[in-house]
PDB file of C-alpha atoms in Angstrom:
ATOM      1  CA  UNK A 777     243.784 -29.367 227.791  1.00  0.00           C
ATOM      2  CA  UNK A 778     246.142 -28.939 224.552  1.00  0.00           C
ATOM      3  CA  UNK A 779     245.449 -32.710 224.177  1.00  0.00           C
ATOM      4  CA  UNK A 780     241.293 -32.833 223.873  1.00  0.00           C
ATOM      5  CA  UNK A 781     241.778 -29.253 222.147  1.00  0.00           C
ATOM      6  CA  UNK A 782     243.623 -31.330 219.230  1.00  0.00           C
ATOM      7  CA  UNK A 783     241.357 -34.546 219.070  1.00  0.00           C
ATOM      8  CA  UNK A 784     238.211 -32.281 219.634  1.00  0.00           C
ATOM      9  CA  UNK A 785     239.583 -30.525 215.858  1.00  0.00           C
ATOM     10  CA  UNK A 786     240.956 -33.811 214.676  1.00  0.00           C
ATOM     11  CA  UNK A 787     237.616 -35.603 214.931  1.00  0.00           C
ATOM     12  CA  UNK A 788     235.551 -32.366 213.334  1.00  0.00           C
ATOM     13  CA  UNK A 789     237.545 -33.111 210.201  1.00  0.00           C
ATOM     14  CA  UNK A 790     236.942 -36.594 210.359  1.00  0.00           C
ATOM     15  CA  UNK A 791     233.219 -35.744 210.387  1.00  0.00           C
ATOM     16  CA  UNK A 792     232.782 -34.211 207.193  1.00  0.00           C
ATOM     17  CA  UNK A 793     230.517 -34.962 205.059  1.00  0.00           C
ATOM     18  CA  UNK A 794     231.953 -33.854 201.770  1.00  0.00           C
ATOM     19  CA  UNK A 795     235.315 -32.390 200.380  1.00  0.00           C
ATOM     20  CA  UNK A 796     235.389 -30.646 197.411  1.00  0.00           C
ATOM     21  CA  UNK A 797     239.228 -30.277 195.424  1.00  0.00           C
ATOM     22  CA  UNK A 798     239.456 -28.111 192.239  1.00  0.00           C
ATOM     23  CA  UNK A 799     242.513 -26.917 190.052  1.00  0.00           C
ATOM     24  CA  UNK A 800     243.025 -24.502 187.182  1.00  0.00           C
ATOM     25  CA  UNK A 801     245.766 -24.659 184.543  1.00  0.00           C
ATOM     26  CA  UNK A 802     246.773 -21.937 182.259  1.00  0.00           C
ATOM     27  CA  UNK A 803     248.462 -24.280 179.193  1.00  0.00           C
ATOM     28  CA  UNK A 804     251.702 -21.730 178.650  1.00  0.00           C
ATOM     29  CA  UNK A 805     252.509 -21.693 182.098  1.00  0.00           C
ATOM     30  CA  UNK A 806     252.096 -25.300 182.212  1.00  0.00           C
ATOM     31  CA  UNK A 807     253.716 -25.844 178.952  1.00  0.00           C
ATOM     32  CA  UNK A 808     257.405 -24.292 180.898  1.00  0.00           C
ATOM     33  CA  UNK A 809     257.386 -27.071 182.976  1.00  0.00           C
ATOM     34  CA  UNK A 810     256.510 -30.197 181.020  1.00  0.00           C
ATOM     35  CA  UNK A 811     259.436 -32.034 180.322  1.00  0.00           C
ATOM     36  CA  UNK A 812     260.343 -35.442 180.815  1.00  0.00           C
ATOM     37  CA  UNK A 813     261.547 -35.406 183.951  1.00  0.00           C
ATOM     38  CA  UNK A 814     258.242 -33.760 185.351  1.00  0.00           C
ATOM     39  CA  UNK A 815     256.515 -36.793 183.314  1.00  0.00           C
ATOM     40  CA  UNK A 816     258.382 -39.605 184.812  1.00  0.00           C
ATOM     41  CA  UNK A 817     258.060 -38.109 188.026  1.00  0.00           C
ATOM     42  CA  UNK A 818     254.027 -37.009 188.199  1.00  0.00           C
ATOM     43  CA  UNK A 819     252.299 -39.707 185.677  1.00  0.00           C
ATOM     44  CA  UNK A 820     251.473 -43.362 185.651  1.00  0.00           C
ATOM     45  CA  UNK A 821     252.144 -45.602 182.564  1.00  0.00           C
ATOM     46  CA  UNK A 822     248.326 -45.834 181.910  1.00  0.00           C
ATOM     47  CA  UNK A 823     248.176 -41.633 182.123  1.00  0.00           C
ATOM     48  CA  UNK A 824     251.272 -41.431 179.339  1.00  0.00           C
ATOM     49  CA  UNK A 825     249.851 -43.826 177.363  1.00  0.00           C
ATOM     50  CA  UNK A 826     246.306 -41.946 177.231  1.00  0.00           C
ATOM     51  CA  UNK A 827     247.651 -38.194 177.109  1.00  0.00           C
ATOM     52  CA  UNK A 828     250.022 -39.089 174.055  1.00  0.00           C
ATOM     53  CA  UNK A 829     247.037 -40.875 172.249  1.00  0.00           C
ATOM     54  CA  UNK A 830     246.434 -36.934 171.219  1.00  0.00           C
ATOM     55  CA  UNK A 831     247.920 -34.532 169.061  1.00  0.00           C
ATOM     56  CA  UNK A 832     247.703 -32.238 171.223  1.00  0.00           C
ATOM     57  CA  UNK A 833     249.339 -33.852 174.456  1.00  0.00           C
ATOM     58  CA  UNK A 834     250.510 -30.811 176.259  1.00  0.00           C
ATOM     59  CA  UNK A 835     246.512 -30.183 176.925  1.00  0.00           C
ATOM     60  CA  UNK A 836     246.488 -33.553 177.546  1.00  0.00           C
ATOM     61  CA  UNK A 837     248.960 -33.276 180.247  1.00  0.00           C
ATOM     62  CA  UNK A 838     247.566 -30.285 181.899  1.00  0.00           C
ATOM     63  CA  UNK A 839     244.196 -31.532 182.116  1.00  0.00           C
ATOM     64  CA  UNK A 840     245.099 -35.091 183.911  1.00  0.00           C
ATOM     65  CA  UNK A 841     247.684 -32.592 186.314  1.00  0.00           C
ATOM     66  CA  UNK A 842     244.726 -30.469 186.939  1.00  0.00           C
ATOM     67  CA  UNK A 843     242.470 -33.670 187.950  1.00  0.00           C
ATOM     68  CA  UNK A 844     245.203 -35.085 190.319  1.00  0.00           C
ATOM     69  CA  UNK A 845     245.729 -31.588 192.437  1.00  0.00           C
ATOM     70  CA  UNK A 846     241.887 -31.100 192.411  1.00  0.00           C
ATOM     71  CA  UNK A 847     242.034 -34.914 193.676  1.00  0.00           C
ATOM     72  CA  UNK A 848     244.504 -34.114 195.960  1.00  0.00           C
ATOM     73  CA  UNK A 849     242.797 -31.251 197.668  1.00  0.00           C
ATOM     74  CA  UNK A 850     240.304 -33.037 197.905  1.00  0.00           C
ATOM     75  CA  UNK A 851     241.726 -36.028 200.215  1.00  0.00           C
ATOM     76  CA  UNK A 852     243.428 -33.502 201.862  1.00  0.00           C
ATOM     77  CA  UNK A 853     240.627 -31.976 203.212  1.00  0.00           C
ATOM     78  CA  UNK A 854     239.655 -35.171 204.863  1.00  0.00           C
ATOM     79  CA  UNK A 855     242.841 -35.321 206.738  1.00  0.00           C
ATOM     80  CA  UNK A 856     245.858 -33.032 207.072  1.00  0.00           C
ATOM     81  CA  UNK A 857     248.062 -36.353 208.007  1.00  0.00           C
ATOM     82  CA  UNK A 858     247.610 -38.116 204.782  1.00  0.00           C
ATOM     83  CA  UNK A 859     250.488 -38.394 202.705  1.00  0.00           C
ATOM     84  CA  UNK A 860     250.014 -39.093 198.979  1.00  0.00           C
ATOM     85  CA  UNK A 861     251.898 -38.295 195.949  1.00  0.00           C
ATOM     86  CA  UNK A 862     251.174 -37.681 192.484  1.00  0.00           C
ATOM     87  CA  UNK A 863     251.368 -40.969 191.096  1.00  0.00           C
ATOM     88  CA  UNK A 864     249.635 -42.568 193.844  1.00  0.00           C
ATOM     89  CA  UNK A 865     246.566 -40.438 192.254  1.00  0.00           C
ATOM     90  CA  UNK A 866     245.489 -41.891 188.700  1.00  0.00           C
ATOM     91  CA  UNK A 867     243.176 -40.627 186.309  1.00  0.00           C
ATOM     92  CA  UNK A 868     241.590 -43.086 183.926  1.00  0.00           C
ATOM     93  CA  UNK A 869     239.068 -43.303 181.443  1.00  0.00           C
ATOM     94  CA  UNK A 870     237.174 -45.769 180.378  1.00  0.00           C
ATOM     95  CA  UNK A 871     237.249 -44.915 176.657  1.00  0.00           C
ATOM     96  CA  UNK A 872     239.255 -41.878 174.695  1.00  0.00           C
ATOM     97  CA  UNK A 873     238.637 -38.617 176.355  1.00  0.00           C
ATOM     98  CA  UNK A 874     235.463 -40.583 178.364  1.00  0.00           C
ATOM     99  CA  UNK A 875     234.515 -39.986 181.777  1.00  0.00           C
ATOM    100  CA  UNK A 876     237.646 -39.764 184.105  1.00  0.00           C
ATOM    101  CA  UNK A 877     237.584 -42.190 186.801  1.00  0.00           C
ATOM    102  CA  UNK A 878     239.609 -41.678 190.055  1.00  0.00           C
ATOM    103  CA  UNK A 879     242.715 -44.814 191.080  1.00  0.00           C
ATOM    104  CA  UNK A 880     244.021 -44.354 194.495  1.00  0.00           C
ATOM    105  CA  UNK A 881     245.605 -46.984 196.779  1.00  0.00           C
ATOM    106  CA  UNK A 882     242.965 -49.100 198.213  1.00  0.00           C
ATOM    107  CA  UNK A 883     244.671 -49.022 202.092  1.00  0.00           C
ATOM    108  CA  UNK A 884     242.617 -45.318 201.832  1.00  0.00           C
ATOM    109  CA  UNK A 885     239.160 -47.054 202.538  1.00  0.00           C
ATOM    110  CA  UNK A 886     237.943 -43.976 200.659  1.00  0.00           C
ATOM    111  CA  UNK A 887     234.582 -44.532 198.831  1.00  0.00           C
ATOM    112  CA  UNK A 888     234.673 -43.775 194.825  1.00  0.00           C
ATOM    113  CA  UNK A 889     235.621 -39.392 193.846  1.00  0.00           C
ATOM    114  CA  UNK A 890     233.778 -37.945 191.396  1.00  0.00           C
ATOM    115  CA  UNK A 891     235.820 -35.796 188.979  1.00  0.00           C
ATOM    116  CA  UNK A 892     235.500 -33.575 186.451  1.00  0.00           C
ATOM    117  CA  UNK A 893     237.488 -31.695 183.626  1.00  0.00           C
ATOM    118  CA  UNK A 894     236.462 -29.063 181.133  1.00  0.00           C
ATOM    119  CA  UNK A 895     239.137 -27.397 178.525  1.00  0.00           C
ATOM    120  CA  UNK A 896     238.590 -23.522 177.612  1.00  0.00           C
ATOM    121  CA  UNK A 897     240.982 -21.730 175.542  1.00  0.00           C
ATOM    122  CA  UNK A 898     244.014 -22.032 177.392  1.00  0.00           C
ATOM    123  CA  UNK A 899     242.689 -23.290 180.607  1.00  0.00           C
ATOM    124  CA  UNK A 900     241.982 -26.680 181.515  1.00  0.00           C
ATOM    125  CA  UNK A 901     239.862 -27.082 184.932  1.00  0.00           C
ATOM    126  CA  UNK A 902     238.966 -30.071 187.326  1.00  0.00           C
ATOM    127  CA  UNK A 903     236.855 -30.579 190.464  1.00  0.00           C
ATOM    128  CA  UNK A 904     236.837 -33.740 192.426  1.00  0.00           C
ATOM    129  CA  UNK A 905     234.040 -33.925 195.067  1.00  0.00           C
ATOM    130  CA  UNK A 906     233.501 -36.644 197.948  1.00  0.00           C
ATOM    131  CA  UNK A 907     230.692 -37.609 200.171  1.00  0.00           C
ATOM    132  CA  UNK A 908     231.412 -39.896 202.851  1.00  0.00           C
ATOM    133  CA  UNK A 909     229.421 -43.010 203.546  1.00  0.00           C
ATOM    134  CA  UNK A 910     227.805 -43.268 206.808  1.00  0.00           C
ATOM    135  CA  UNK A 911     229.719 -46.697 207.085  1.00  0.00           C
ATOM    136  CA  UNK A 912     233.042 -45.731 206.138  1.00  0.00           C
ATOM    137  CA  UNK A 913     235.785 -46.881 208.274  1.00  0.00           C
ATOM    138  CA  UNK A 914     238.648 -44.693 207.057  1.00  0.00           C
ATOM    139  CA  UNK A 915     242.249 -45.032 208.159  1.00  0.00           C
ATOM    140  CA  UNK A 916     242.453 -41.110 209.092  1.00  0.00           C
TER     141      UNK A 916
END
């Protein structure tokens, strides 16, 4: 009974229509853990090359960390099981501080996440939001 108990709840999360991921970063906090280290580990070369572009990188920073953990939730919600790292999850724009467009590996069969990032003060937020096609096949 255990058994259909789990798949029952397994396949209600697969049947989601839409996840929704958002983050909030408060630039000192943030600012006590950037260091290179945290850098190599967390960012792509394309995401280095675009936040240090700016003068003011360590905004730079927060907001593209605040787009991959709203990113993040996001997926997550779609499936506990997933496993996915930080720089498996890419923010991109097209042009300087243009529309940020979502990278993540392919083998997801995820359709496209739409994100967005504001800056206030010393906060930088991002939401990512998902709707599922009605044909998606998804590895979950």
């Amino acid at each position: 009974m255990n058994n259909n108990l789990d798949l029952t709840i397994n396949n209600l999360g697969l049947s989601k229509e839409y996840a929704i991921g958002n983050d909030l970063v408060y630039f000192p906090n943030f600012a006590l853990s950037l260091n290179p280290l945290f850098i190599k580990k967390v960012y792509t070369a394309n995401e280095i090359k675009y936040c240090e572009e700016f003068d003011n990188t360590l905004e730079r920073y927060a907001s593209t960390w605040a787009a991959k953990e709203a990113v993040y939730k996001c997926i997550k919600q779609l499936s506990k099981n997933i496993k996915i790292g930080p720089k498996k999850i890419e923010i991109l724009r097209k042009k300087t501080a243009g529309e940020p467009i979502v990278n993540i590996p392919s083998s997801l069969n995820l359709a496209p996440i739409s994100l967005s990032i504001t800056h206030d003060g010393d906060y930088t937020w991002a939401i990512a939001i998902y709707k599922r096609n009605n044909d998606e096949k998804s590895v979950f």
